[in-house]
């Protein structure tokens, strides 16, 4: 009877949101977030989507789940992303910091408080000279 009318939805992502919501940011070598969309054209939500897709593809090749990728494979995914971001920035005549990081944060609600947990996914390992 309600059909698809806000705030009521048949779509699970809207009608039954998870209690914990991850989001991804790109930071400099000191962990300070950078305006990645302005510098590369890639939005923060797209960063998460690219990471998840690449991790799932790599995991499938090794017949494991993406959440079970060993650190070296996670770093491989991140390295591919850093190359892509640098390529996009160069195409926009933008300069990225010397070192990049991909950070995953979880926002949750615990004990009547909003809690943010931060996890470093990968840190760029190539030096500017090696790029």
PDB file of C-alpha atoms in Angstrom:
ATOM      1  CA  UNK A   1       0.000   0.000   0.000  1.00  0.00           C
ATOM      2  CA  UNK A   2       2.865   2.399   0.761  1.00  0.00           C
ATOM      3  CA  UNK A   3       4.763   1.419  -2.373  1.00  0.00           C
ATOM      4  CA  UNK A   4       8.140   3.150  -2.812  1.00  0.00           C
ATOM      5  CA  UNK A   5       7.665   6.335  -0.788  1.00  0.00           C
ATOM      6  CA  UNK A   6      10.279   7.860   1.461  1.00  0.00           C
ATOM      7  CA  UNK A   7      11.020   6.867   4.224  1.00  0.00           C
ATOM      8  CA  UNK A   8       9.506   3.493   3.368  1.00  0.00           C
ATOM      9  CA  UNK A   9      11.392   1.344   0.897  1.00  0.00           C
ATOM     10  CA  UNK A  10      11.428  -2.167  -0.484  1.00  0.00           C
ATOM     11  CA  UNK A  11      15.135  -1.833  -1.251  1.00  0.00           C
ATOM     12  CA  UNK A  12      17.262  -3.446   1.508  1.00  0.00           C
ATOM     13  CA  UNK A  13      19.946  -0.761   1.368  1.00  0.00           C
ATOM     14  CA  UNK A  14      17.330   1.792   2.406  1.00  0.00           C
ATOM     15  CA  UNK A  15      14.808  -0.238   4.362  1.00  0.00           C
ATOM     16  CA  UNK A  16      17.274  -2.256   6.416  1.00  0.00           C
ATOM     17  CA  UNK A  17      20.566  -0.395   6.725  1.00  0.00           C
ATOM     18  CA  UNK A  18      23.456  -2.066   8.507  1.00  0.00           C
ATOM     19  CA  UNK A  19      24.375  -0.859  11.957  1.00  0.00           C
ATOM     20  CA  UNK A  20      27.939  -0.308  10.794  1.00  0.00           C
ATOM     21  CA  UNK A  21      28.734   1.729   7.690  1.00  0.00           C
ATOM     22  CA  UNK A  22      32.255   1.714   6.209  1.00  0.00           C
ATOM     23  CA  UNK A  23      33.640   4.508   4.070  1.00  0.00           C
ATOM     24  CA  UNK A  24      36.978   5.021   2.360  1.00  0.00           C
ATOM     25  CA  UNK A  25      39.249   8.040   2.177  1.00  0.00           C
ATOM     26  CA  UNK A  26      42.556   8.770   0.531  1.00  0.00           C
ATOM     27  CA  UNK A  27      45.148  10.451   2.702  1.00  0.00           C
ATOM     28  CA  UNK A  28      48.675  11.756   2.404  1.00  0.00           C
ATOM     29  CA  UNK A  29      51.660  10.020   4.021  1.00  0.00           C
ATOM     30  CA  UNK A  30      50.787  11.575   7.390  1.00  0.00           C
ATOM     31  CA  UNK A  31      47.221  10.274   7.314  1.00  0.00           C
ATOM     32  CA  UNK A  32      45.615  13.623   6.506  1.00  0.00           C
ATOM     33  CA  UNK A  33      42.698  13.232   4.061  1.00  0.00           C
ATOM     34  CA  UNK A  34      43.192  14.817   0.648  1.00  0.00           C
ATOM     35  CA  UNK A  35      40.533  16.183  -1.739  1.00  0.00           C
ATOM     36  CA  UNK A  36      40.810  13.116  -3.959  1.00  0.00           C
ATOM     37  CA  UNK A  37      37.841  14.023  -6.173  1.00  0.00           C
ATOM     38  CA  UNK A  38      39.260  17.466  -6.947  1.00  0.00           C
ATOM     39  CA  UNK A  39      42.720  16.034  -7.657  1.00  0.00           C
ATOM     40  CA  UNK A  40      41.766  12.895  -9.591  1.00  0.00           C
ATOM     41  CA  UNK A  41      38.085  13.057 -10.455  1.00  0.00           C
ATOM     42  CA  UNK A  42      37.513   9.872  -8.427  1.00  0.00           C
ATOM     43  CA  UNK A  43      34.986  10.273  -5.606  1.00  0.00           C
ATOM     44  CA  UNK A  44      35.439   8.738  -2.156  1.00  0.00           C
ATOM     45  CA  UNK A  45      32.502   6.343  -2.686  1.00  0.00           C
ATOM     46  CA  UNK A  46      34.141   5.273  -5.956  1.00  0.00           C
ATOM     47  CA  UNK A  47      37.414   4.612  -4.076  1.00  0.00           C
ATOM     48  CA  UNK A  48      35.553   2.063  -1.930  1.00  0.00           C
ATOM     49  CA  UNK A  49      33.875   0.519  -4.952  1.00  0.00           C
ATOM     50  CA  UNK A  50      37.175   0.199  -6.853  1.00  0.00           C
ATOM     51  CA  UNK A  51      38.876  -1.326  -3.814  1.00  0.00           C
ATOM     52  CA  UNK A  52      36.104  -3.866  -3.199  1.00  0.00           C
ATOM     53  CA  UNK A  53      35.938  -4.860  -6.876  1.00  0.00           C
ATOM     54  CA  UNK A  54      39.709  -5.319  -7.236  1.00  0.00           C
ATOM     55  CA  UNK A  55      39.917  -7.228  -3.939  1.00  0.00           C
ATOM     56  CA  UNK A  56      37.050  -9.522  -4.931  1.00  0.00           C
ATOM     57  CA  UNK A  57      38.617 -10.216  -8.352  1.00  0.00           C
ATOM     58  CA  UNK A  58      41.997 -11.052  -6.802  1.00  0.00           C
ATOM     59  CA  UNK A  59      40.394 -13.207  -4.118  1.00  0.00           C
ATOM     60  CA  UNK A  60      38.402 -15.123  -6.727  1.00  0.00           C
ATOM     61  CA  UNK A  61      41.632 -15.932  -8.619  1.00  0.00           C
ATOM     62  CA  UNK A  62      43.000 -17.493  -5.426  1.00  0.00           C
ATOM     63  CA  UNK A  63      39.723 -19.147  -4.392  1.00  0.00           C
ATOM     64  CA  UNK A  64      39.430 -17.209  -1.144  1.00  0.00           C
ATOM     65  CA  UNK A  65      37.121 -14.528   0.188  1.00  0.00           C
ATOM     66  CA  UNK A  66      38.132 -10.886  -0.226  1.00  0.00           C
ATOM     67  CA  UNK A  67      38.083 -10.404   3.550  1.00  0.00           C
ATOM     68  CA  UNK A  68      40.683 -13.186   3.820  1.00  0.00           C
ATOM     69  CA  UNK A  69      43.231 -11.661   1.433  1.00  0.00           C
ATOM     70  CA  UNK A  70      46.699 -11.726   2.994  1.00  0.00           C
ATOM     71  CA  UNK A  71      48.362  -8.329   3.584  1.00  0.00           C
ATOM     72  CA  UNK A  72      50.611  -8.679   0.508  1.00  0.00           C
ATOM     73  CA  UNK A  73      47.578  -9.084  -1.765  1.00  0.00           C
ATOM     74  CA  UNK A  74      45.759  -6.182  -0.115  1.00  0.00           C
ATOM     75  CA  UNK A  75      48.869  -4.089  -0.762  1.00  0.00           C
ATOM     76  CA  UNK A  76      48.843  -5.253  -4.400  1.00  0.00           C
ATOM     77  CA  UNK A  77      45.261  -3.982  -4.784  1.00  0.00           C
ATOM     78  CA  UNK A  78      46.194  -0.669  -3.184  1.00  0.00           C
ATOM     79  CA  UNK A  79      49.287  -0.295  -5.375  1.00  0.00           C
ATOM     80  CA  UNK A  80      47.121  -0.690  -8.481  1.00  0.00           C
ATOM     81  CA  UNK A  81      44.792   1.980  -7.131  1.00  0.00           C
ATOM     82  CA  UNK A  82      47.648   4.379  -6.361  1.00  0.00           C
ATOM     83  CA  UNK A  83      48.881   4.033  -9.958  1.00  0.00           C
ATOM     84  CA  UNK A  84      45.364   4.731 -11.227  1.00  0.00           C
ATOM     85  CA  UNK A  85      44.964   7.800  -8.989  1.00  0.00           C
ATOM     86  CA  UNK A  86      48.316   9.214 -10.080  1.00  0.00           C
ATOM     87  CA  UNK A  87      47.407   8.648 -13.731  1.00  0.00           C
ATOM     88  CA  UNK A  88      44.065  10.429 -13.279  1.00  0.00           C
ATOM     89  CA  UNK A  89      45.705  13.330 -11.417  1.00  0.00           C
ATOM     90  CA  UNK A  90      48.305  13.737 -14.145  1.00  0.00           C
ATOM     91  CA  UNK A  91      45.520  13.876 -16.740  1.00  0.00           C
ATOM     92  CA  UNK A  92      43.940  16.725 -14.768  1.00  0.00           C
ATOM     93  CA  UNK A  93      47.302  18.534 -14.350  1.00  0.00           C
ATOM     94  CA  UNK A  94      47.103  17.982 -10.607  1.00  0.00           C
ATOM     95  CA  UNK A  95      49.853  16.928  -8.218  1.00  0.00           C
ATOM     96  CA  UNK A  96      49.240  14.369  -5.495  1.00  0.00           C
ATOM     97  CA  UNK A  97      51.255  14.183  -2.254  1.00  0.00           C
ATOM     98  CA  UNK A  98      54.487  12.165  -2.376  1.00  0.00           C
ATOM     99  CA  UNK A  99      52.858   9.266  -0.525  1.00  0.00           C
ATOM    100  CA  UNK A 100      49.237   8.141  -0.464  1.00  0.00           C
ATOM    101  CA  UNK A 101      47.226   5.965   1.886  1.00  0.00           C
ATOM    102  CA  UNK A 102      43.828   4.319   1.623  1.00  0.00           C
ATOM    103  CA  UNK A 103      41.930   4.394   4.883  1.00  0.00           C
ATOM    104  CA  UNK A 104      38.733   2.546   5.736  1.00  0.00           C
ATOM    105  CA  UNK A 105      36.586   3.950   8.518  1.00  0.00           C
ATOM    106  CA  UNK A 106      33.599   2.410  10.217  1.00  0.00           C
ATOM    107  CA  UNK A 107      30.865   4.548  11.699  1.00  0.00           C
ATOM    108  CA  UNK A 108      28.668   2.837  14.254  1.00  0.00           C
ATOM    109  CA  UNK A 109      26.408   3.690  17.124  1.00  0.00           C
ATOM    110  CA  UNK A 110      27.404   2.124  20.442  1.00  0.00           C
ATOM    111  CA  UNK A 111      26.295   2.953  23.956  1.00  0.00           C
ATOM    112  CA  UNK A 112      24.395   6.053  22.781  1.00  0.00           C
ATOM    113  CA  UNK A 113      27.498   7.406  21.019  1.00  0.00           C
ATOM    114  CA  UNK A 114      28.660   7.624  17.437  1.00  0.00           C
ATOM    115  CA  UNK A 115      31.921   5.699  17.195  1.00  0.00           C
ATOM    116  CA  UNK A 116      34.460   5.891  14.377  1.00  0.00           C
ATOM    117  CA  UNK A 117      37.037   3.128  13.938  1.00  0.00           C
ATOM    118  CA  UNK A 118      39.828   3.756  11.432  1.00  0.00           C
ATOM    119  CA  UNK A 119      41.798   1.055   9.605  1.00  0.00           C
ATOM    120  CA  UNK A 120      44.774   1.634   7.315  1.00  0.00           C
ATOM    121  CA  UNK A 121      44.161  -0.494   4.225  1.00  0.00           C
ATOM    122  CA  UNK A 122      47.343   0.305   2.319  1.00  0.00           C
ATOM    123  CA  UNK A 123      50.198   2.762   2.149  1.00  0.00           C
ATOM    124  CA  UNK A 124      51.965   3.660  -1.088  1.00  0.00           C
ATOM    125  CA  UNK A 125      55.351   1.986  -1.148  1.00  0.00           C
ATOM    126  CA  UNK A 126      56.841   3.246  -4.404  1.00  0.00           C
ATOM    127  CA  UNK A 127      59.087   6.273  -4.087  1.00  0.00           C
ATOM    128  CA  UNK A 128      58.530   9.249  -6.413  1.00  0.00           C
ATOM    129  CA  UNK A 129      61.663   8.214  -8.336  1.00  0.00           C
ATOM    130  CA  UNK A 130      60.348   4.667  -8.878  1.00  0.00           C
ATOM    131  CA  UNK A 131      56.999   5.853 -10.246  1.00  0.00           C
TER     132      UNK A 131
END
